[in-house]
mmCIF file with all atom_site columns, C-alpha atoms and ligand atoms in Angstrom:
data_model
loop_
_atom_site.group_PDB
_atom_site.id
_atom_site.type_symbol
_atom_site.label_atom_id
_atom_site.label_alt_id
_atom_site.label_comp_id
_atom_site.label_asym_id
_atom_site.label_entity_id
_atom_site.label_seq_id
_atom_site.pdbx_PDB_ins_code
_atom_site.Cartn_x
_atom_site.Cartn_y
_atom_site.Cartn_z
_atom_site.occupancy
_atom_site.B_iso_or_equiv
_atom_site.pdbx_formal_charge
_atom_site.auth_seq_id
_atom_site.auth_comp_id
_atom_site.auth_asym_id
_atom_site.auth_atom_id
_atom_site.pdbx_PDB_model_num
ATOM   1   C  CA  . MET A 1 1   ? -85.754 -40.743 -145.846 1.00 92.00 ? 1   MET A CA  1
ATOM   2   C  CA  . LEU A 1 2   ? -86.162 -37.435 -147.588 1.00 88.00 ? 2   LEU A CA  1
ATOM   3   C  CA  . GLN A 1 3   ? -82.541 -36.425 -147.057 1.00 85.00 ? 3   GLN A CA  1
ATOM   4   C  CA  . GLN A 1 4   ? -81.025 -36.398 -150.574 1.00 84.00 ? 4   GLN A CA  1
ATOM   5   C  CA  . THR A 1 5   ? -84.059 -38.280 -151.928 1.00 89.00 ? 5   THR A CA  1
ATOM   6   C  CA  . GLN A 1 6   ? -87.136 -37.170 -153.823 1.00 86.00 ? 6   GLN A CA  1
ATOM   7   C  CA  . VAL A 1 7   ? -90.624 -37.461 -152.351 1.00 88.00 ? 7   VAL A CA  1
ATOM   8   C  CA  . SER A 1 8   ? -91.826 -39.701 -155.191 1.00 92.00 ? 8   SER A CA  1
ATOM   9   C  CA  . ARG A 1 9   ? -89.136 -42.262 -154.332 1.00 93.00 ? 9   ARG A CA  1
ATOM   10  C  CA  . VAL A 1 10  ? -89.786 -42.091 -150.598 1.00 95.00 ? 10  VAL A CA  1
ATOM   11  C  CA  . LEU A 1 11  ? -93.511 -42.703 -151.156 1.00 95.00 ? 11  LEU A CA  1
ATOM   12  C  CA  . GLU A 1 12  ? -92.660 -46.242 -152.284 1.00 93.00 ? 12  GLU A CA  1
ATOM   13  C  CA  . TYR A 1 13  ? -90.867 -46.954 -148.987 1.00 95.00 ? 13  TYR A CA  1
ATOM   14  C  CA  . TRP A 1 14  ? -92.492 -44.932 -146.240 1.00 96.00 ? 14  TRP A CA  1
ATOM   15  C  CA  . PRO A 1 15  ? -95.838 -46.808 -145.922 1.00 96.00 ? 15  PRO A CA  1
ATOM   16  C  CA  . ARG A 1 16  ? -94.059 -50.190 -145.858 1.00 95.00 ? 16  ARG A CA  1
ATOM   17  C  CA  . PHE A 1 17  ? -91.506 -48.928 -143.362 1.00 97.00 ? 17  PHE A CA  1
ATOM   18  C  CA  . LEU A 1 18  ? -94.222 -47.530 -141.127 1.00 97.00 ? 18  LEU A CA  1
ATOM   19  C  CA  . GLU A 1 19  ? -96.158 -50.784 -141.274 1.00 97.00 ? 19  GLU A CA  1
ATOM   20  C  CA  . GLN A 1 20  ? -93.097 -52.689 -140.145 1.00 97.00 ? 20  GLN A CA  1
ATOM   21  C  CA  . PHE A 1 21  ? -91.999 -50.127 -137.532 1.00 98.00 ? 21  PHE A CA  1
ATOM   22  C  CA  . PRO A 1 22  ? -95.175 -48.284 -136.514 1.00 97.00 ? 22  PRO A CA  1
ATOM   23  C  CA  . ALA A 1 23  ? -93.624 -46.403 -133.583 1.00 96.00 ? 23  ALA A CA  1
ATOM   24  C  CA  . LEU A 1 24  ? -90.238 -45.561 -132.101 1.00 97.00 ? 24  LEU A CA  1
ATOM   25  C  CA  . PRO A 1 25  ? -90.162 -48.550 -129.652 1.00 97.00 ? 25  PRO A CA  1
ATOM   26  C  CA  . ALA A 1 26  ? -90.648 -50.998 -132.544 1.00 98.00 ? 26  ALA A CA  1
ATOM   27  C  CA  . LEU A 1 27  ? -87.810 -49.401 -134.471 1.00 98.00 ? 27  LEU A CA  1
ATOM   28  C  CA  . ALA A 1 28  ? -85.584 -49.219 -131.408 1.00 98.00 ? 28  ALA A CA  1
ATOM   29  C  CA  . SER A 1 29  ? -85.952 -52.921 -130.599 1.00 98.00 ? 29  SER A CA  1
ATOM   30  C  CA  . ALA A 1 30  ? -85.719 -54.249 -134.172 1.00 98.00 ? 30  ALA A CA  1
ATOM   31  C  CA  . PRO A 1 31  ? -82.656 -56.182 -135.354 1.00 98.00 ? 31  PRO A CA  1
ATOM   32  C  CA  . PRO A 1 32  ? -80.476 -53.721 -137.336 1.00 97.00 ? 32  PRO A CA  1
ATOM   33  C  CA  . ALA A 1 33  ? -80.494 -56.127 -140.305 1.00 97.00 ? 33  ALA A CA  1
ATOM   34  C  CA  . SER A 1 34  ? -84.288 -55.858 -140.615 1.00 97.00 ? 34  SER A CA  1
ATOM   35  C  CA  . VAL A 1 35  ? -84.110 -52.052 -140.607 1.00 97.00 ? 35  VAL A CA  1
ATOM   36  C  CA  . ARG A 1 36  ? -81.407 -52.177 -143.266 1.00 96.00 ? 36  ARG A CA  1
ATOM   37  C  CA  . GLU A 1 37  ? -83.528 -54.604 -145.285 1.00 96.00 ? 37  GLU A CA  1
ATOM   38  C  CA  . ALA A 1 38  ? -86.584 -52.314 -145.098 1.00 96.00 ? 38  ALA A CA  1
ATOM   39  C  CA  . TRP A 1 39  ? -84.367 -49.523 -146.451 1.00 96.00 ? 39  TRP A CA  1
ATOM   40  C  CA  . ASP A 1 40  ? -82.935 -51.675 -149.241 1.00 95.00 ? 40  ASP A CA  1
ATOM   41  C  CA  . GLY A 1 41  ? -82.838 -49.801 -152.561 1.00 94.00 ? 41  GLY A CA  1
ATOM   42  C  CA  . LEU A 1 42  ? -83.313 -46.351 -151.052 1.00 94.00 ? 42  LEU A CA  1
ATOM   43  C  CA  . GLY A 1 43  ? -79.589 -45.688 -150.702 1.00 93.00 ? 43  GLY A CA  1
ATOM   44  C  CA  . TYR A 1 44  ? -77.641 -43.642 -148.135 1.00 93.00 ? 44  TYR A CA  1
ATOM   45  C  CA  . TYR A 1 45  ? -77.917 -46.497 -145.664 1.00 95.00 ? 45  TYR A CA  1
ATOM   46  C  CA  . ARG A 1 46  ? -76.302 -44.465 -142.941 1.00 95.00 ? 46  ARG A CA  1
ATOM   47  C  CA  . ARG A 1 47  ? -79.718 -42.813 -142.588 1.00 95.00 ? 47  ARG A CA  1
ATOM   48  C  CA  . ALA A 1 48  ? -81.319 -46.116 -141.595 1.00 97.00 ? 48  ALA A CA  1
ATOM   49  C  CA  . ALA A 1 49  ? -78.683 -46.690 -138.925 1.00 97.00 ? 49  ALA A CA  1
ATOM   50  C  CA  . ASN A 1 50  ? -79.061 -43.103 -137.697 1.00 97.00 ? 50  ASN A CA  1
ATOM   51  C  CA  . LEU A 1 51  ? -82.830 -43.409 -137.553 1.00 97.00 ? 51  LEU A CA  1
ATOM   52  C  CA  . GLN A 1 52  ? -82.612 -46.545 -135.459 1.00 98.00 ? 52  GLN A CA  1
ATOM   53  C  CA  . ALA A 1 53  ? -79.987 -44.920 -133.203 1.00 98.00 ? 53  ALA A CA  1
ATOM   54  C  CA  . LEU A 1 54  ? -82.343 -41.956 -132.848 1.00 98.00 ? 54  LEU A CA  1
ATOM   55  C  CA  . ALA A 1 55  ? -85.230 -44.265 -131.911 1.00 98.00 ? 55  ALA A CA  1
ATOM   56  C  CA  . ARG A 1 56  ? -83.090 -46.003 -129.305 1.00 98.00 ? 56  ARG A CA  1
ATOM   57  C  CA  . THR A 1 57  ? -81.951 -42.677 -127.821 1.00 98.00 ? 57  THR A CA  1
ATOM   58  C  CA  . VAL A 1 58  ? -85.493 -41.306 -127.622 1.00 98.00 ? 58  VAL A CA  1
ATOM   59  C  CA  . VAL A 1 59  ? -86.918 -44.528 -126.160 1.00 98.00 ? 59  VAL A CA  1
ATOM   60  C  CA  . SER A 1 60  ? -84.163 -44.695 -123.533 1.00 97.00 ? 60  SER A CA  1
ATOM   61  C  CA  . ASN A 1 61  ? -84.922 -41.057 -122.606 1.00 96.00 ? 61  ASN A CA  1
ATOM   62  C  CA  . GLY A 1 62  ? -88.622 -41.634 -121.939 1.00 96.00 ? 62  GLY A CA  1
ATOM   63  C  CA  . GLY A 1 63  ? -89.984 -42.238 -125.426 1.00 95.00 ? 63  GLY A CA  1
ATOM   64  C  CA  . VAL A 1 64  ? -91.021 -38.700 -126.353 1.00 96.00 ? 64  VAL A CA  1
ATOM   65  C  CA  . LEU A 1 65  ? -89.461 -36.951 -129.328 1.00 97.00 ? 65  LEU A CA  1
ATOM   66  C  CA  . PRO A 1 66  ? -88.464 -33.429 -128.233 1.00 97.00 ? 66  PRO A CA  1
ATOM   67  C  CA  . ASP A 1 67  ? -90.124 -30.455 -129.938 1.00 97.00 ? 67  ASP A CA  1
ATOM   68  C  CA  . ASP A 1 68  ? -87.224 -28.089 -129.328 1.00 97.00 ? 68  ASP A CA  1
ATOM   69  C  CA  . PRO A 1 69  ? -84.882 -27.658 -132.336 1.00 97.00 ? 69  PRO A CA  1
ATOM   70  C  CA  . ALA A 1 70  ? -81.761 -27.512 -130.137 1.00 97.00 ? 70  ALA A CA  1
ATOM   71  C  CA  . GLN A 1 71  ? -82.685 -30.809 -128.455 1.00 97.00 ? 71  GLN A CA  1
ATOM   72  C  CA  . LEU A 1 72  ? -83.606 -32.405 -131.767 1.00 98.00 ? 72  LEU A CA  1
ATOM   73  C  CA  . ARG A 1 73  ? -80.174 -31.524 -133.135 1.00 97.00 ? 73  ARG A CA  1
ATOM   74  C  CA  . ARG A 1 74  ? -78.512 -33.612 -130.443 1.00 97.00 ? 74  ARG A CA  1
ATOM   75  C  CA  . LEU A 1 75  ? -80.153 -36.765 -131.847 1.00 97.00 ? 75  LEU A CA  1
ATOM   76  C  CA  . PRO A 1 76  ? -78.293 -39.026 -134.302 1.00 96.00 ? 76  PRO A CA  1
ATOM   77  C  CA  . GLY A 1 77  ? -78.524 -37.929 -137.944 1.00 94.00 ? 77  GLY A CA  1
ATOM   78  C  CA  . VAL A 1 78  ? -80.420 -34.712 -137.215 1.00 96.00 ? 78  VAL A CA  1
ATOM   79  C  CA  . GLY A 1 79  ? -78.900 -31.559 -138.673 1.00 95.00 ? 79  GLY A CA  1
ATOM   80  C  CA  . ARG A 1 80  ? -80.115 -27.995 -138.514 1.00 97.00 ? 80  ARG A CA  1
ATOM   81  C  CA  . TYR A 1 81  ? -82.611 -28.327 -141.358 1.00 96.00 ? 81  TYR A CA  1
ATOM   82  C  CA  . THR A 1 82  ? -84.156 -31.577 -140.128 1.00 95.00 ? 82  THR A CA  1
ATOM   83  C  CA  . ALA A 1 83  ? -84.439 -30.205 -136.587 1.00 97.00 ? 83  ALA A CA  1
ATOM   84  C  CA  . GLY A 1 84  ? -86.152 -27.060 -137.876 1.00 98.00 ? 84  GLY A CA  1
ATOM   85  C  CA  . ALA A 1 85  ? -88.469 -28.984 -140.184 1.00 97.00 ? 85  ALA A CA  1
ATOM   86  C  CA  . VAL A 1 86  ? -89.563 -31.439 -137.471 1.00 97.00 ? 86  VAL A CA  1
ATOM   87  C  CA  . ALA A 1 87  ? -90.019 -28.679 -134.878 1.00 98.00 ? 87  ALA A CA  1
ATOM   88  C  CA  . SER A 1 88  ? -92.047 -26.578 -137.301 1.00 98.00 ? 88  SER A CA  1
ATOM   89  C  CA  . PHE A 1 89  ? -94.046 -29.154 -139.246 1.00 97.00 ? 89  PHE A CA  1
ATOM   90  C  CA  . ALA A 1 90  ? -94.695 -31.685 -136.492 1.00 97.00 ? 90  ALA A CA  1
ATOM   91  C  CA  . PHE A 1 91  ? -94.898 -29.388 -133.472 1.00 98.00 ? 91  PHE A CA  1
ATOM   92  C  CA  . GLU A 1 92  ? -95.685 -25.940 -134.913 1.00 98.00 ? 92  GLU A CA  1
ATOM   93  C  CA  . ARG A 1 93  ? -92.746 -24.378 -133.138 1.00 98.00 ? 93  ARG A CA  1
ATOM   94  C  CA  . ARG A 1 94  ? -91.688 -20.973 -134.442 1.00 98.00 ? 94  ARG A CA  1
ATOM   95  C  CA  . THR A 1 95  ? -88.464 -22.000 -136.109 1.00 98.00 ? 95  THR A CA  1
ATOM   96  C  CA  . ALA A 1 96  ? -86.833 -21.694 -139.526 1.00 98.00 ? 96  ALA A CA  1
ATOM   97  C  CA  . ALA A 1 97  ? -86.198 -24.641 -141.850 1.00 97.00 ? 97  ALA A CA  1
ATOM   98  C  CA  . VAL A 1 98  ? -83.796 -23.769 -144.655 1.00 97.00 ? 98  VAL A CA  1
ATOM   99  C  CA  . ASP A 1 99  ? -83.450 -26.510 -147.254 1.00 94.00 ? 99  ASP A CA  1
ATOM   100 C  CA  . THR A 1 100 ? -82.003 -26.139 -150.759 1.00 93.00 ? 100 THR A CA  1
ATOM   101 C  CA  . ASN A 1 101 ? -85.235 -24.697 -152.173 1.00 94.00 ? 101 ASN A CA  1
ATOM   102 C  CA  . VAL A 1 102 ? -85.639 -22.176 -149.378 1.00 97.00 ? 102 VAL A CA  1
ATOM   103 C  CA  . ALA A 1 103 ? -81.986 -21.122 -149.577 1.00 97.00 ? 103 ALA A CA  1
ATOM   104 C  CA  . ARG A 1 104 ? -82.376 -20.439 -153.307 1.00 97.00 ? 104 ARG A CA  1
ATOM   105 C  CA  . VAL A 1 105 ? -85.481 -18.292 -152.820 1.00 98.00 ? 105 VAL A CA  1
ATOM   106 C  CA  . LEU A 1 106 ? -83.889 -16.311 -149.976 1.00 98.00 ? 106 LEU A CA  1
ATOM   107 C  CA  . ARG A 1 107 ? -80.709 -15.764 -151.945 1.00 97.00 ? 107 ARG A CA  1
ATOM   108 C  CA  . ARG A 1 108 ? -82.543 -14.521 -155.015 1.00 97.00 ? 108 ARG A CA  1
ATOM   109 C  CA  . ALA A 1 109 ? -85.001 -12.411 -153.045 1.00 97.00 ? 109 ALA A CA  1
ATOM   110 C  CA  . PHE A 1 110 ? -82.721 -10.789 -150.469 1.00 97.00 ? 110 PHE A CA  1
ATOM   111 C  CA  . HIS A 1 111 ? -79.071 -11.521 -151.233 1.00 96.00 ? 111 HIS A CA  1
ATOM   112 C  CA  . PRO A 1 112 ? -78.721 -11.648 -155.023 1.00 92.00 ? 112 PRO A CA  1
ATOM   113 C  CA  . ARG A 1 113 ? -74.991 -10.935 -154.938 1.00 90.00 ? 113 ARG A CA  1
ATOM   114 C  CA  . ARG A 1 114 ? -73.930 -13.439 -152.316 1.00 88.00 ? 114 ARG A CA  1
ATOM   115 C  CA  . ALA A 1 115 ? -74.895 -14.943 -148.974 1.00 91.00 ? 115 ALA A CA  1
ATOM   116 C  CA  . ASN A 1 116 ? -73.407 -17.621 -146.781 1.00 96.00 ? 116 ASN A CA  1
ATOM   117 C  CA  . GLU A 1 117 ? -75.434 -20.214 -144.917 1.00 96.00 ? 117 GLU A CA  1
ATOM   118 C  CA  . ALA A 1 118 ? -75.465 -18.206 -141.670 1.00 97.00 ? 118 ALA A CA  1
ATOM   119 C  CA  . THR A 1 119 ? -76.875 -15.178 -143.474 1.00 97.00 ? 119 THR A CA  1
ATOM   120 C  CA  . LEU A 1 120 ? -79.615 -17.240 -145.120 1.00 98.00 ? 120 LEU A CA  1
ATOM   121 C  CA  . TRP A 1 121 ? -80.659 -18.783 -141.801 1.00 98.00 ? 121 TRP A CA  1
ATOM   122 C  CA  . ALA A 1 122 ? -80.674 -15.361 -140.153 1.00 98.00 ? 122 ALA A CA  1
ATOM   123 C  CA  . THR A 1 123 ? -82.860 -14.024 -142.972 1.00 98.00 ? 123 THR A CA  1
ATOM   124 C  CA  . ALA A 1 124 ? -85.257 -16.975 -142.671 1.00 98.00 ? 124 ALA A CA  1
ATOM   125 C  CA  . GLU A 1 125 ? -85.527 -16.441 -138.912 1.00 98.00 ? 125 GLU A CA  1
ATOM   126 C  CA  . ALA A 1 126 ? -86.115 -12.701 -139.317 1.00 98.00 ? 126 ALA A CA  1
ATOM   127 C  CA  . LEU A 1 127 ? -88.969 -13.369 -141.771 1.00 97.00 ? 127 LEU A CA  1
ATOM   128 C  CA  . LEU A 1 128 ? -90.806 -15.899 -139.579 1.00 98.00 ? 128 LEU A CA  1
ATOM   129 C  CA  . PRO A 1 129 ? -94.286 -14.891 -138.440 1.00 97.00 ? 129 PRO A CA  1
ATOM   130 C  CA  . ARG A 1 130 ? -94.646 -14.627 -134.679 1.00 97.00 ? 130 ARG A CA  1
ATOM   131 C  CA  . ARG A 1 131 ? -97.100 -17.503 -134.138 1.00 97.00 ? 131 ARG A CA  1
ATOM   132 C  CA  . GLY A 1 132 ? -95.863 -21.058 -134.572 1.00 97.00 ? 132 GLY A CA  1
ATOM   133 C  CA  . ARG A 1 133 ? -98.868 -22.033 -136.682 1.00 97.00 ? 133 ARG A CA  1
ATOM   134 C  CA  . ASP A 1 134 ? -98.186 -19.122 -139.052 1.00 98.00 ? 134 ASP A CA  1
ATOM   135 C  CA  . ALA A 1 135 ? -94.497 -20.026 -139.143 1.00 98.00 ? 135 ALA A CA  1
ATOM   136 C  CA  . TRP A 1 136 ? -95.605 -23.527 -140.223 1.00 98.00 ? 136 TRP A CA  1
ATOM   137 C  CA  . THR A 1 137 ? -97.515 -21.976 -143.122 1.00 98.00 ? 137 THR A CA  1
ATOM   138 C  CA  . PHE A 1 138 ? -94.621 -19.687 -143.997 1.00 98.00 ? 138 PHE A CA  1
ATOM   139 C  CA  . ASN A 1 139 ? -92.129 -22.571 -144.069 1.00 98.00 ? 139 ASN A CA  1
ATOM   140 C  CA  . GLN A 1 140 ? -94.443 -24.683 -146.240 1.00 97.00 ? 140 GLN A CA  1
ATOM   141 C  CA  . ALA A 1 141 ? -95.082 -21.781 -148.600 1.00 97.00 ? 141 ALA A CA  1
ATOM   142 C  CA  . ILE A 1 142 ? -91.460 -20.795 -149.155 1.00 97.00 ? 142 ILE A CA  1
ATOM   143 C  CA  . MET A 1 143 ? -90.501 -24.440 -149.769 1.00 96.00 ? 143 MET A CA  1
ATOM   144 C  CA  . GLU A 1 144 ? -93.257 -24.798 -152.338 1.00 96.00 ? 144 GLU A CA  1
ATOM   145 C  CA  . LEU A 1 145 ? -92.215 -21.530 -153.957 1.00 97.00 ? 145 LEU A CA  1
ATOM   146 C  CA  . GLY A 1 146 ? -88.697 -22.886 -154.372 1.00 97.00 ? 146 GLY A CA  1
ATOM   147 C  CA  . ALA A 1 147 ? -89.961 -26.241 -155.656 1.00 93.00 ? 147 ALA A CA  1
ATOM   148 C  CA  . LEU A 1 148 ? -92.519 -24.926 -158.152 1.00 95.00 ? 148 LEU A CA  1
ATOM   149 C  CA  . VAL A 1 149 ? -91.863 -21.285 -159.084 1.00 97.00 ? 149 VAL A CA  1
ATOM   150 C  CA  . CYS A 1 150 ? -88.309 -20.297 -158.200 1.00 98.00 ? 150 CYS A CA  1
ATOM   151 C  CA  . THR A 1 151 ? -86.576 -23.510 -159.190 1.00 97.00 ? 151 THR A CA  1
ATOM   152 C  CA  . ALA A 1 152 ? -82.909 -24.226 -159.765 1.00 95.00 ? 152 ALA A CA  1
ATOM   153 C  CA  . ARG A 1 153 ? -83.516 -24.493 -163.498 1.00 95.00 ? 153 ARG A CA  1
ATOM   154 C  CA  . VAL A 1 154 ? -85.984 -21.682 -164.058 1.00 94.00 ? 154 VAL A CA  1
ATOM   155 C  CA  . ARG A 1 155 ? -87.276 -18.555 -162.322 1.00 95.00 ? 155 ARG A CA  1
ATOM   156 C  CA  . ARG A 1 156 ? -90.930 -17.885 -163.084 1.00 96.00 ? 156 ARG A CA  1
ATOM   157 C  CA  . CYS A 1 157 ? -90.799 -14.268 -161.917 1.00 96.00 ? 157 CYS A CA  1
ATOM   158 C  CA  . GLU A 1 158 ? -93.738 -13.228 -164.123 1.00 94.00 ? 158 GLU A CA  1
ATOM   159 C  CA  . VAL A 1 159 ? -96.136 -15.384 -162.127 1.00 95.00 ? 159 VAL A CA  1
ATOM   160 C  CA  . CYS A 1 160 ? -94.353 -15.274 -158.768 1.00 97.00 ? 160 CYS A CA  1
ATOM   161 C  CA  . PRO A 1 161 ? -96.525 -14.067 -155.866 1.00 95.00 ? 161 PRO A CA  1
ATOM   162 C  CA  . VAL A 1 162 ? -93.563 -12.466 -154.052 1.00 96.00 ? 162 VAL A CA  1
ATOM   163 C  CA  . ARG A 1 163 ? -92.061 -10.670 -157.014 1.00 96.00 ? 163 ARG A CA  1
ATOM   164 C  CA  . ALA A 1 164 ? -92.699 -7.183  -155.564 1.00 95.00 ? 164 ALA A CA  1
ATOM   165 C  CA  . ALA A 1 165 ? -90.607 -8.055  -152.505 1.00 94.00 ? 165 ALA A CA  1
ATOM   166 C  CA  . CYS A 1 166 ? -87.852 -9.857  -154.389 1.00 97.00 ? 166 CYS A CA  1
ATOM   167 C  CA  . ALA A 1 167 ? -84.623 -8.118  -155.466 1.00 96.00 ? 167 ALA A CA  1
ATOM   168 C  CA  . THR A 1 168 ? -84.121 -10.467 -158.417 1.00 95.00 ? 168 THR A CA  1
ATOM   169 C  CA  . GLY A 1 169 ? -87.764 -10.362 -159.480 1.00 94.00 ? 169 GLY A CA  1
ATOM   170 C  CA  . ARG A 1 170 ? -87.849 -6.552  -159.445 1.00 90.00 ? 170 ARG A CA  1
ATOM   171 C  CA  . LYS A 1 171 ? -84.668 -6.407  -161.509 1.00 86.00 ? 171 LYS A CA  1
ATOM   172 C  CA  . VAL A 1 172 ? -85.988 -8.887  -164.058 1.00 78.00 ? 172 VAL A CA  1
ATOM   173 C  CA  . THR A 1 173 ? -89.167 -6.826  -164.392 1.00 67.00 ? 173 THR A CA  1
ATOM   174 C  CA  . SER A 1 174 ? -87.367 -3.461  -164.687 1.00 71.00 ? 174 SER A CA  1
ATOM   175 C  CA  . ASP A 1 175 ? -84.910 -4.858  -167.266 1.00 70.00 ? 175 ASP A CA  1
ATOM   176 C  CA  . LYS A 1 176 ? -87.771 -5.713  -169.648 1.00 65.00 ? 176 LYS A CA  1
HETATM 177 S  S1  . SF4 B 2 .   ? -89.597 -13.121 -158.181 1.00 96.88 ? 1   SF4 B S1  1
HETATM 178 FE FE1 . SF4 B 2 .   ? -88.366 -14.559 -159.387 1.00 96.88 ? 1   SF4 B FE1 1
HETATM 179 S  S2  . SF4 B 2 .   ? -86.373 -14.715 -158.340 1.00 96.88 ? 1   SF4 B S2  1
HETATM 180 FE FE2 . SF4 B 2 .   ? -87.847 -13.759 -156.903 1.00 96.88 ? 1   SF4 B FE2 1
HETATM 181 S  S3  . SF4 B 2 .   ? -88.648 -15.467 -155.679 1.00 96.88 ? 1   SF4 B S3  1
HETATM 182 FE FE3 . SF4 B 2 .   ? -90.055 -15.160 -157.400 1.00 96.88 ? 1   SF4 B FE3 1
HETATM 183 S  S4  . SF4 B 2 .   ? -89.333 -16.552 -159.039 1.00 96.88 ? 1   SF4 B S4  1
HETATM 184 FE FE4 . SF4 B 2 .   ? -87.673 -16.341 -157.516 1.00 96.88 ? 1   SF4 B FE4 1
#
């Protein structure tokens, strides 16, 4: 639901959706029209179809969602970010999760001139703490940094906790 959609919007839908489909078997066996109806108004309806296809795949493979990012990526509708986010946030696996906010922070901090997606993922992976639980914290923290401090519209370098390690932040400070 959160793909291309803000949390505040998803909060209207998620509790209702979960009430109707409390676990993967319920979603897998539901008529597609009822899943589509539960999604009505949220947009990007392909996600609803993918989610049900995912539920059916997982249920037919024993009913357990894998915790490995590579296995997660083989499921319908799951890209690299979603696989990393689920593996890290749900299972505390040591894995990167680079969304738009994280990519922006990494670009500004380590690659201010330019960086492609592969470089940003490699940087995120190189920065990950060794323990999965700490990687969870790291992924949460860098996402929040991108959402609240290092946003697309404004960089709050003066109050940023990672300014000393950030190429852009150091430049902004030295230019003053
Ligand atoms: S110091 Fe500035 S550019 Fe660097 S991460 Fe913080 S807000 Fe972003």
